[in-house]
Short mmCIF file of C-alpha atoms in Angstrom, two decimals:
data_model
loop_
_atom_site.label_atom_id
_atom_site.label_comp_id
_atom_site.label_asym_id
_atom_site.label_seq_id
_atom_site.Cartn_x
_atom_site.Cartn_y
_atom_site.Cartn_z
CA ALA A 1 -20.33 -36.75 -27.91
CA GLN A 2 -18.59 -36.42 -31.23
CA THR A 3 -19.62 -34.25 -34.16
CA VAL A 4 -18.48 -34.40 -37.77
CA THR A 5 -18.90 -31.46 -40.11
CA GLN A 6 -18.70 -31.48 -43.88
CA SER A 7 -19.03 -27.90 -45.00
CA GLN A 8 -19.36 -28.55 -48.74
CA PRO A 9 -22.81 -29.95 -49.60
CA GLU A 10 -21.93 -30.22 -53.29
CA MET A 11 -18.79 -30.11 -55.40
CA SER A 12 -17.85 -30.75 -58.98
CA VAL A 13 -14.59 -31.56 -60.71
CA GLN A 14 -13.48 -32.11 -64.28
CA GLU A 15 -12.48 -35.62 -65.22
CA ALA A 16 -8.75 -36.24 -64.63
CA GLU A 17 -8.47 -33.26 -62.27
CA THR A 18 -7.88 -33.31 -58.53
CA VAL A 19 -10.47 -32.43 -55.90
CA THR A 20 -10.35 -32.10 -52.13
CA LEU A 21 -13.30 -32.72 -49.83
CA SER A 22 -13.23 -31.15 -46.39
CA CYS A 23 -14.13 -32.65 -43.04
CA THR A 24 -13.70 -31.35 -39.52
CA TYR A 25 -14.64 -33.10 -36.32
CA ASP A 26 -14.94 -32.37 -32.66
CA THR A 27 -14.08 -34.87 -29.94
CA SER A 28 -12.48 -35.09 -26.54
CA GLU A 29 -11.16 -38.57 -27.31
CA SER A 30 -7.45 -39.14 -27.87
CA ASN A 31 -7.72 -42.44 -29.71
CA TYR A 32 -10.06 -42.83 -32.61
CA TYR A 33 -10.47 -43.71 -36.26
CA LEU A 34 -11.57 -41.55 -39.15
CA PHE A 35 -13.11 -42.82 -42.35
CA TRP A 36 -14.28 -41.69 -45.74
CA TYR A 37 -17.18 -43.64 -47.21
CA LYS A 38 -18.42 -43.39 -50.78
CA GLN A 39 -22.10 -43.82 -51.62
CA PRO A 40 -22.72 -44.10 -55.38
CA PRO A 41 -26.22 -43.93 -56.88
CA SER A 42 -26.67 -47.61 -55.99
CA ARG A 43 -26.76 -46.43 -52.31
CA GLN A 44 -24.16 -49.00 -51.26
CA MET A 45 -21.78 -47.72 -48.55
CA ILE A 46 -18.21 -48.33 -49.67
CA LEU A 47 -15.20 -47.71 -47.45
CA VAL A 48 -12.71 -45.54 -49.31
CA ILE A 49 -10.00 -44.93 -46.75
CA ARG A 50 -9.30 -45.17 -43.03
CA GLN A 51 -6.97 -43.23 -40.74
CA GLU A 52 -5.95 -44.22 -37.24
CA ALA A 53 -5.50 -41.14 -35.08
CA TYR A 54 -2.29 -42.36 -33.46
CA LYS A 55 -0.59 -42.60 -36.85
CA GLN A 56 1.03 -39.41 -38.05
CA GLN A 57 1.40 -40.66 -41.60
CA ASN A 58 -1.50 -39.83 -43.87
CA ALA A 59 -3.34 -42.82 -45.31
CA THR A 60 -3.38 -43.41 -49.05
CA GLU A 61 -5.31 -45.83 -51.24
CA ASN A 62 -4.42 -45.56 -54.91
CA ARG A 63 -5.91 -42.24 -56.14
CA PHE A 64 -7.34 -41.41 -52.70
CA SER A 65 -5.34 -39.79 -49.94
CA VAL A 66 -6.11 -37.87 -46.79
CA ASN A 67 -4.66 -34.87 -45.06
CA PHE A 68 -5.05 -35.61 -41.36
CA GLN A 69 -4.37 -32.69 -39.05
CA LYS A 70 -5.01 -33.98 -35.53
CA ALA A 71 -4.45 -30.72 -33.70
CA ALA A 72 -6.78 -28.88 -36.04
CA LYS A 73 -9.25 -31.81 -36.04
CA SER A 74 -9.32 -31.80 -39.78
CA PHE A 75 -9.52 -34.78 -42.12
CA SER A 76 -9.76 -33.93 -45.82
CA LEU A 77 -9.95 -36.36 -48.72
CA LYS A 78 -8.04 -35.77 -51.93
CA ILE A 79 -9.08 -37.57 -55.09
CA SER A 80 -6.49 -37.46 -57.85
CA ASP A 81 -7.14 -38.14 -61.53
CA SER A 82 -10.89 -38.00 -60.97
CA GLN A 83 -12.93 -40.55 -62.88
CA LEU A 84 -16.60 -40.62 -63.83
CA GLY A 85 -17.06 -43.53 -61.42
CA ASP A 86 -16.07 -41.27 -58.55
CA THR A 87 -19.40 -39.47 -58.86
CA ALA A 88 -21.07 -40.18 -55.53
CA MET A 89 -21.96 -38.88 -52.12
CA TYR A 90 -18.96 -38.91 -49.79
CA PHE A 91 -19.31 -39.22 -46.03
CA CYS A 92 -16.70 -38.51 -43.43
CA ALA A 93 -17.09 -40.62 -40.27
CA PHE A 94 -15.58 -40.88 -36.80
CA MET A 95 -15.30 -43.90 -34.51
CA LYS A 96 -13.93 -43.91 -30.98
CA GLN A 97 -11.31 -46.57 -30.34
CA GLU A 98 -12.70 -49.22 -28.01
CA TRP A 99 -10.21 -51.02 -25.82
CA SER A 100 -12.47 -53.33 -23.86
CA GLY A 101 -14.48 -54.77 -26.75
CA ALA A 102 -17.65 -53.61 -25.03
CA GLY A 103 -18.15 -50.32 -26.85
CA SER A 104 -20.70 -49.40 -29.42
CA TYR A 105 -18.29 -49.10 -32.37
CA GLN A 106 -20.64 -46.35 -33.40
CA LEU A 107 -19.80 -44.45 -36.54
CA THR A 108 -20.65 -40.76 -36.34
CA PHE A 109 -21.20 -39.44 -39.83
CA GLY A 110 -21.10 -36.02 -41.39
CA LYS A 111 -23.97 -34.90 -43.61
CA GLY A 112 -22.12 -35.73 -46.79
CA THR A 113 -20.68 -34.03 -49.85
CA LYS A 114 -22.19 -34.76 -53.24
CA LEU A 115 -19.38 -34.98 -55.78
CA SER A 116 -20.02 -34.81 -59.50
CA VAL A 117 -17.27 -35.63 -61.98
CA ILE A 118 -17.83 -33.82 -65.25
CA PRO A 119 -16.63 -35.39 -68.53
CA GLU B 1 -18.14 -63.99 -50.51
CA ALA B 2 -18.25 -61.94 -47.32
CA GLN B 3 -21.48 -60.01 -47.24
CA VAL B 4 -24.30 -58.44 -45.30
CA THR B 5 -27.75 -59.00 -46.76
CA GLN B 6 -30.96 -57.13 -46.06
CA ASN B 7 -34.54 -57.91 -46.97
CA PRO B 8 -36.61 -56.44 -48.33
CA ARG B 9 -34.69 -53.89 -50.35
CA TYR B 10 -37.77 -51.75 -50.91
CA LEU B 11 -40.94 -51.57 -48.86
CA ILE B 12 -44.05 -49.43 -48.97
CA THR B 13 -46.38 -49.77 -46.01
CA VAL B 14 -49.06 -47.89 -44.12
CA THR B 15 -49.00 -46.28 -40.71
CA GLY B 16 -49.37 -48.76 -37.89
CA LYS B 17 -48.74 -51.96 -39.82
CA LYS B 18 -45.95 -53.88 -38.09
CA LEU B 19 -42.97 -54.76 -40.23
CA THR B 20 -39.59 -56.44 -39.92
CA VAL B 21 -36.46 -55.78 -41.94
CA THR B 22 -34.08 -58.70 -41.82
CA CYS B 23 -30.30 -58.51 -41.74
CA SER B 24 -27.91 -61.40 -42.04
CA GLN B 25 -24.11 -61.65 -42.22
CA ASN B 26 -21.90 -64.60 -43.16
CA MET B 27 -18.65 -63.44 -41.54
CA ASN B 28 -19.27 -64.74 -37.99
CA HIS B 29 -19.15 -61.17 -36.72
CA GLU B 30 -20.02 -60.45 -33.12
CA TYR B 31 -21.01 -56.84 -33.70
CA MET B 32 -24.02 -55.73 -35.74
CA SER B 33 -25.88 -52.44 -35.94
CA TRP B 34 -28.63 -50.54 -37.69
CA TYR B 35 -28.42 -47.03 -39.14
CA ARG B 36 -30.93 -44.83 -40.83
CA GLN B 37 -30.02 -42.30 -43.51
CA ASP B 38 -32.06 -39.17 -44.09
CA PRO B 39 -31.33 -36.33 -46.54
CA GLY B 40 -29.13 -33.69 -45.00
CA LEU B 41 -28.56 -35.72 -41.84
CA GLY B 42 -26.08 -38.39 -42.83
CA LEU B 43 -26.38 -41.79 -41.15
CA ARG B 44 -27.47 -42.16 -37.53
CA GLN B 45 -27.25 -45.29 -35.41
CA ILE B 46 -30.53 -46.83 -34.24
CA TYR B 47 -29.45 -49.93 -32.29
CA TYR B 48 -26.43 -52.14 -32.01
CA SER B 49 -25.58 -55.58 -30.71
CA MET B 50 -22.27 -56.76 -29.33
CA ASN B 51 -23.25 -60.43 -29.43
CA VAL B 52 -26.15 -62.85 -29.14
CA GLU B 53 -28.77 -61.56 -26.67
CA VAL B 54 -26.77 -58.32 -26.12
CA THR B 55 -28.32 -55.21 -27.64
CA ASP B 56 -28.24 -51.51 -26.83
CA LYS B 57 -29.66 -48.22 -28.06
CA GLY B 58 -27.92 -45.94 -30.48
CA ASP B 59 -28.75 -42.29 -31.05
CA VAL B 60 -32.25 -42.66 -32.53
CA PRO B 61 -33.92 -45.79 -31.06
CA GLU B 62 -37.46 -44.45 -30.62
CA GLY B 63 -40.04 -46.48 -32.52
CA TYR B 64 -37.71 -49.42 -33.22
CA LYS B 65 -36.98 -52.79 -31.66
CA VAL B 66 -34.27 -55.32 -32.38
CA SER B 67 -33.42 -58.85 -31.37
CA ARG B 68 -30.30 -60.98 -31.61
CA LYS B 69 -31.18 -64.61 -31.12
CA GLU B 70 -28.56 -65.90 -33.53
CA LYS B 71 -25.13 -64.53 -34.26
CA ARG B 72 -25.73 -64.10 -37.98
CA ASN B 73 -29.12 -62.33 -37.81
CA PHE B 74 -30.15 -58.94 -36.47
CA PRO B 75 -33.70 -57.99 -37.50
CA LEU B 76 -35.08 -54.48 -37.16
CA ILE B 77 -38.70 -54.33 -36.04
CA LEU B 78 -41.08 -51.43 -36.45
CA GLU B 79 -44.08 -52.30 -34.27
CA SER B 80 -46.21 -49.34 -35.39
CA PRO B 81 -44.51 -47.50 -38.25
CA SER B 82 -45.13 -43.81 -38.72
CA PRO B 83 -44.37 -41.51 -41.69
CA ASN B 84 -41.33 -40.05 -39.89
CA GLN B 85 -39.73 -43.49 -40.15
CA THR B 86 -39.64 -43.19 -43.93
CA SER B 87 -35.93 -43.53 -44.56
CA LEU B 88 -33.09 -45.57 -45.99
CA TYR B 89 -31.93 -48.22 -43.52
CA PHE B 90 -28.53 -49.87 -43.38
CA CYS B 91 -27.42 -52.88 -41.42
CA ALA B 92 -23.71 -53.21 -40.64
CA SER B 93 -21.46 -55.80 -39.05
CA LYS B 94 -17.84 -56.05 -37.92
CA GLY B 95 -15.58 -58.30 -35.97
CA THR B 96 -14.51 -57.51 -32.42
CA GLY B 97 -11.78 -54.94 -32.18
CA SER B 98 -11.63 -51.36 -33.35
CA ARG B 99 -9.36 -52.18 -36.26
CA GLU B 100 -11.88 -54.48 -37.90
CA THR B 101 -13.63 -53.08 -40.95
CA GLN B 102 -17.33 -52.37 -40.70
CA TYR B 103 -19.32 -53.93 -43.56
CA PHE B 104 -22.59 -52.42 -44.69
CA GLY B 105 -25.59 -54.12 -46.25
CA PRO B 106 -27.12 -52.80 -49.49
CA GLY B 107 -29.80 -50.74 -47.72
CA THR B 108 -33.59 -50.97 -47.39
CA ARG B 109 -35.69 -48.09 -48.63
CA LEU B 110 -38.86 -47.76 -46.53
CA LEU B 111 -41.84 -45.56 -47.28
CA VAL B 112 -44.54 -45.27 -44.63
CA LEU B 113 -47.78 -43.74 -45.89
#
């Protein structure tokens, strides 16, 4: 079984500054995906960024980037130029890669980090 | 517009009164699943379905049932709800293949008194 740990229950950052959210995971799988989801006050789950474990290059999406350290099983999210709209709960998630198409595609989530962007 | 819809969005009920939360997707996805979100616990998978008439348990299936009679619909059934099923529920769908993005519905907030 996989576990995902987010050690920072709450964080805050000044608008326009940079913040990094931490995530570590434990798995015996070699092939997997890692995700960061954003959940604003509307409760909608929004995919922020995805990393495929076989790729060494860190994923980036505009102001969002990750630092993926496979050996250390670490997957942190960096938000640059923080904006008020970034205020949300952020969840790190793990999914095992399924080759046969018969797997559960289950996302294993961390407990979340509540990020507040301060004007 | 590609989307996953859930109904109702909010529901207050009493212990033991059967209820169904509907989920529908318009993307012709084979895979659908249900998660529940509780404070301090993140999201946990309840049930999933790989295709019509194919369902299986996730991590927290107790007290829930599902059915998949049509590809687009995946209702969650609580036969005898209890207060510990008070939670925020999400339906999700994705196409076959690990690289496909998983789409989430807007969530259903359930309160069982």
